[in-house]
Short mmCIF file of N, CA and C in Angstrom, two decimals:
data_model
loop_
_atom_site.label_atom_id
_atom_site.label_comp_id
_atom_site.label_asym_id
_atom_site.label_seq_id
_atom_site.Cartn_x
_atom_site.Cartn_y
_atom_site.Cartn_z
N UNK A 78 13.43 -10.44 58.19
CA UNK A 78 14.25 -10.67 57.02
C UNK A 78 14.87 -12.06 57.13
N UNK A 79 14.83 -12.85 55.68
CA UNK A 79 15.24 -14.35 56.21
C UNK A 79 17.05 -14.31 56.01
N UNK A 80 17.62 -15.19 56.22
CA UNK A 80 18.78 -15.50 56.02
C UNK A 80 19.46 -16.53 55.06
N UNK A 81 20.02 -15.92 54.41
CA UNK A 81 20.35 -17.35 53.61
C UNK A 81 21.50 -17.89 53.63
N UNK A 82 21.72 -19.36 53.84
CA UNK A 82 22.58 -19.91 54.54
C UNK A 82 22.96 -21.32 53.48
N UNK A 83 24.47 -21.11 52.70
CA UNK A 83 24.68 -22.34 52.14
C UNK A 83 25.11 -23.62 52.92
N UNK A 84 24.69 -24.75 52.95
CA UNK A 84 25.20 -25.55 54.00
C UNK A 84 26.65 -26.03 53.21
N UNK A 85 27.76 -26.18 53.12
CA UNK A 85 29.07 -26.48 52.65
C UNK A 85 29.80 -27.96 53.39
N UNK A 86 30.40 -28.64 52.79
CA UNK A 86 31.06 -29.92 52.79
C UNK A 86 32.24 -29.56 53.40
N UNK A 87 33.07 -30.34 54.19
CA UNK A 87 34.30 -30.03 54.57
C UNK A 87 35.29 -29.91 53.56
N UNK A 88 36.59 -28.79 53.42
CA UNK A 88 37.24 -28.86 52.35
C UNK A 88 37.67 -29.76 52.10
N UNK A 89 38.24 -31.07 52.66
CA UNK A 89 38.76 -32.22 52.07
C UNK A 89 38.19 -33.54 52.87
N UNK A 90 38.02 -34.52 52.01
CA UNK A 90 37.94 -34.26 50.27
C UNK A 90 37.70 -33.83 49.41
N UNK A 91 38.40 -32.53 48.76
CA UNK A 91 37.32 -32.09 47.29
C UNK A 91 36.47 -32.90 46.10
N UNK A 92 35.57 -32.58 46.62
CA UNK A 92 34.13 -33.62 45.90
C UNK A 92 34.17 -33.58 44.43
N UNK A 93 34.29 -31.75 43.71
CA UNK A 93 34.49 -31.80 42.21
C UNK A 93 35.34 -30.58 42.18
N UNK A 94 36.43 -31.07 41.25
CA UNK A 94 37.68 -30.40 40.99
C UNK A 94 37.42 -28.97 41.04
N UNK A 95 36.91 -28.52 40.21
CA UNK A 95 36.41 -26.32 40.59
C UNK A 95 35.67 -26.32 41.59
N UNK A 96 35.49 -27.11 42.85
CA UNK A 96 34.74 -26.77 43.78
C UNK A 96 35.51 -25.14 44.45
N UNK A 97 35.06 -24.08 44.75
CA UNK A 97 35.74 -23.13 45.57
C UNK A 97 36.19 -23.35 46.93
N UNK A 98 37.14 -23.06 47.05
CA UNK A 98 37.45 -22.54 48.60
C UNK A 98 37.19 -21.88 49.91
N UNK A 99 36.73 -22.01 50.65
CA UNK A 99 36.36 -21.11 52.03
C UNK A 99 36.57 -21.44 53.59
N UNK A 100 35.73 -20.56 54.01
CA UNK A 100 35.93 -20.62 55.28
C UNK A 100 34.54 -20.49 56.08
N UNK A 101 33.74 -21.64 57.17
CA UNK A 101 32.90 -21.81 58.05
C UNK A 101 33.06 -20.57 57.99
N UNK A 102 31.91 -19.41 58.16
CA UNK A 102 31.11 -17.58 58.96
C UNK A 102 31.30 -17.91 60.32
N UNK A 103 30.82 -19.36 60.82
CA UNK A 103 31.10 -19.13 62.38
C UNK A 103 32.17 -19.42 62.87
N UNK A 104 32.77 -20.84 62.53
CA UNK A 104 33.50 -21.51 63.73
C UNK A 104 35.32 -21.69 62.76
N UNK A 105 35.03 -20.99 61.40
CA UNK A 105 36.51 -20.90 60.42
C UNK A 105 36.99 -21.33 59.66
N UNK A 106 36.39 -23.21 60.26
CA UNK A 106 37.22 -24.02 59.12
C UNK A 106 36.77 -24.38 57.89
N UNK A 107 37.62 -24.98 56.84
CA UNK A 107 37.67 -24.97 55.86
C UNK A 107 36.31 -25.24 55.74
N UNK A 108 35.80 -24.78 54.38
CA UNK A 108 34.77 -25.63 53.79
C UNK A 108 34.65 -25.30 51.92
N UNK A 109 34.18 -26.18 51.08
CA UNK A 109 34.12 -26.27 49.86
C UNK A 109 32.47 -25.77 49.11
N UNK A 110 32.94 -25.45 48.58
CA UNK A 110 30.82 -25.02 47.44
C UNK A 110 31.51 -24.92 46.16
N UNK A 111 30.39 -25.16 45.79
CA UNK A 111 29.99 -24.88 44.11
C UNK A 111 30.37 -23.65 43.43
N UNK A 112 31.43 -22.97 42.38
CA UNK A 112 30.89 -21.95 42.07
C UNK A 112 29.83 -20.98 41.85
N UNK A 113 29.02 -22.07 41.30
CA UNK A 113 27.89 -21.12 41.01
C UNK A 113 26.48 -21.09 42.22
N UNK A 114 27.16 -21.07 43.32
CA UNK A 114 26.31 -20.84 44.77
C UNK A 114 26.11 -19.34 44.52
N UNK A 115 25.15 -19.09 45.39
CA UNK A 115 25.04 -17.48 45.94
C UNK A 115 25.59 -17.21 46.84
N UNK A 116 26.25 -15.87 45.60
CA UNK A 116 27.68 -15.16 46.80
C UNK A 116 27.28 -14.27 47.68
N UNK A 117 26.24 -14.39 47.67
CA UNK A 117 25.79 -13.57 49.27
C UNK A 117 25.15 -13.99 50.23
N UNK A 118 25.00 -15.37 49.93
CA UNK A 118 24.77 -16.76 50.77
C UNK A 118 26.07 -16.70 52.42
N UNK A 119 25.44 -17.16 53.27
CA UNK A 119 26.38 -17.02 54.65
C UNK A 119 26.72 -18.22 54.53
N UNK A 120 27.93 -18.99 53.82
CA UNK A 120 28.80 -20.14 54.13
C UNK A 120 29.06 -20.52 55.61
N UNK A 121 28.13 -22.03 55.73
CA UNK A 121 28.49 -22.64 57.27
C UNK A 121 28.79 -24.46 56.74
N UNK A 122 30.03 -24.58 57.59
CA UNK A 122 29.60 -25.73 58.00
C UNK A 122 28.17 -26.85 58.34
N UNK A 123 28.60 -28.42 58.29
CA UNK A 123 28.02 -28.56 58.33
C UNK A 123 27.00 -28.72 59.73
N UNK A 124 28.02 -28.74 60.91
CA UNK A 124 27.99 -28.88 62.06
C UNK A 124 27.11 -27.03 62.85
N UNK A 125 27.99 -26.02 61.99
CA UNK A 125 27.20 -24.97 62.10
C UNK A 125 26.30 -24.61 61.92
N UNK A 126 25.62 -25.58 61.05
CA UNK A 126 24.18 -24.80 60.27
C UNK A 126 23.65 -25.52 60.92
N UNK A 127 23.42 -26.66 61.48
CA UNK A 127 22.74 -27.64 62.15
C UNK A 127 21.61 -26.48 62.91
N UNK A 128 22.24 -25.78 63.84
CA UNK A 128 21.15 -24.68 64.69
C UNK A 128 20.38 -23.38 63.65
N UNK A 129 20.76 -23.21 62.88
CA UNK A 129 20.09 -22.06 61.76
C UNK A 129 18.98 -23.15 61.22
N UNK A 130 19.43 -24.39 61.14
CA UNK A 130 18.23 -24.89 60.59
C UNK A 130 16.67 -25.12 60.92
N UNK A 131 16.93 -25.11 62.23
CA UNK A 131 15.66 -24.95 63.06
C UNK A 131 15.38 -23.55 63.04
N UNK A 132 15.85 -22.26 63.05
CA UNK A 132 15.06 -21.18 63.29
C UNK A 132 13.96 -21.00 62.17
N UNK A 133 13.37 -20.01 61.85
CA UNK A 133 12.19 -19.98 61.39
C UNK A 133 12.32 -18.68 59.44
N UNK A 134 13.50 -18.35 60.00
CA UNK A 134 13.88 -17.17 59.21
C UNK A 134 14.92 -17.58 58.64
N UNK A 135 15.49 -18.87 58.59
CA UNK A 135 16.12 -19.65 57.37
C UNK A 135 16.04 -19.80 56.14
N UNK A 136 16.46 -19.32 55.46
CA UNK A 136 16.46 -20.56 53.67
C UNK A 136 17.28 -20.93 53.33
N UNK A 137 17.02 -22.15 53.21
CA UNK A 137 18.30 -22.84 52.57
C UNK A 137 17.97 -22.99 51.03
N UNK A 138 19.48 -22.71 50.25
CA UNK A 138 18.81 -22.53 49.26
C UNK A 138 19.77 -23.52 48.34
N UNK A 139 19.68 -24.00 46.93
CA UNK A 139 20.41 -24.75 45.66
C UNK A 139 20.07 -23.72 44.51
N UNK A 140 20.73 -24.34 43.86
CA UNK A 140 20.83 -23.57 42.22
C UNK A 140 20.44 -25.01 41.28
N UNK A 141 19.64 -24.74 40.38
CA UNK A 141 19.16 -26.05 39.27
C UNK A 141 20.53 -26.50 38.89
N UNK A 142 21.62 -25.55 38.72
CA UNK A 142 23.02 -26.31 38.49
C UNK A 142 23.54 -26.84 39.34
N UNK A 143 23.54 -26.51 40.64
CA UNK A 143 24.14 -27.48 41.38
C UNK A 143 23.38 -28.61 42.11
N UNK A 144 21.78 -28.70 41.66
CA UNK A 144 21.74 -30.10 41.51
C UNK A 144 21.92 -30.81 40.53
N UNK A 145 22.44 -30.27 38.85
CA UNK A 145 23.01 -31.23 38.08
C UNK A 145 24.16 -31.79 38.42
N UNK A 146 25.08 -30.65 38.66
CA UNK A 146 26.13 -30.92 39.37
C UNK A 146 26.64 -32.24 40.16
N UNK A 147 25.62 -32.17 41.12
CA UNK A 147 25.34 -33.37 42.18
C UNK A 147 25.11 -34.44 41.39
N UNK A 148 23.92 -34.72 40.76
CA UNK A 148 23.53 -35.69 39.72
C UNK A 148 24.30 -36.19 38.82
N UNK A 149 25.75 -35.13 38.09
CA UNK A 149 26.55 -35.91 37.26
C UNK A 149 27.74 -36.39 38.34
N UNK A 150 27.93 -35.81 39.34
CA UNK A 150 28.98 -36.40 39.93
C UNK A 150 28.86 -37.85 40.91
N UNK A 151 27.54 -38.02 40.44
CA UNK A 151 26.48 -39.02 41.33
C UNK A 151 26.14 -40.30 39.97
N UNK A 152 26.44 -40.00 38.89
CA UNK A 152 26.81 -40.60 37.88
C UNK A 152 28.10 -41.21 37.82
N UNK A 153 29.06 -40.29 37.79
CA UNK A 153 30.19 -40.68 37.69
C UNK A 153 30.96 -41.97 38.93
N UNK A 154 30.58 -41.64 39.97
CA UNK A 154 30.49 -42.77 40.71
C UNK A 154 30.24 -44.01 40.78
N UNK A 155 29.09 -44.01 40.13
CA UNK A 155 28.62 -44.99 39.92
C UNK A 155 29.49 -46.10 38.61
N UNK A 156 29.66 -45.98 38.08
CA UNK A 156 30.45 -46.30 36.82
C UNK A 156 31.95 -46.12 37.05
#
């Protein structure tokens, strides 16, 4: 059975204002996602997921919205 594993940003800086709130599954600390992630996704750090990423029974997964997401806030930067 694979695992699915969101990789998450440290909570601060918050990247985009409704980003949600959480907490690293392994090691606790803060970390930020997208609403519209999968909530049955195992929230890790980025330092945590580093080793899930090599196993074999991984997925890492996105949502088509949160690569717009990315893309308009990757806009907005820019300008």
């Amino acid at each position: 059975m694979s695992k699915t594993v969101l990789v998450c940003a440290a909570l601060t800086p918050l990247h985009l204002f409704d980003n949600l709130a959480g907490r690293c599954a392994d090691c606790g600390c803060g970390v930020q996602y997208r609403p519209r992630a999968p909530a049955d996704a195992r929230k890790l750090c980025f330092e945590c997921a580093l080793p899930s990423l090599e196993e074999n029974d991984t997925k890492l997964v996105t949502t088509p919205r949160m690569v717009e997401d990315f893309q308009a806030y990757m806009q907005k930067k820019r300008h």
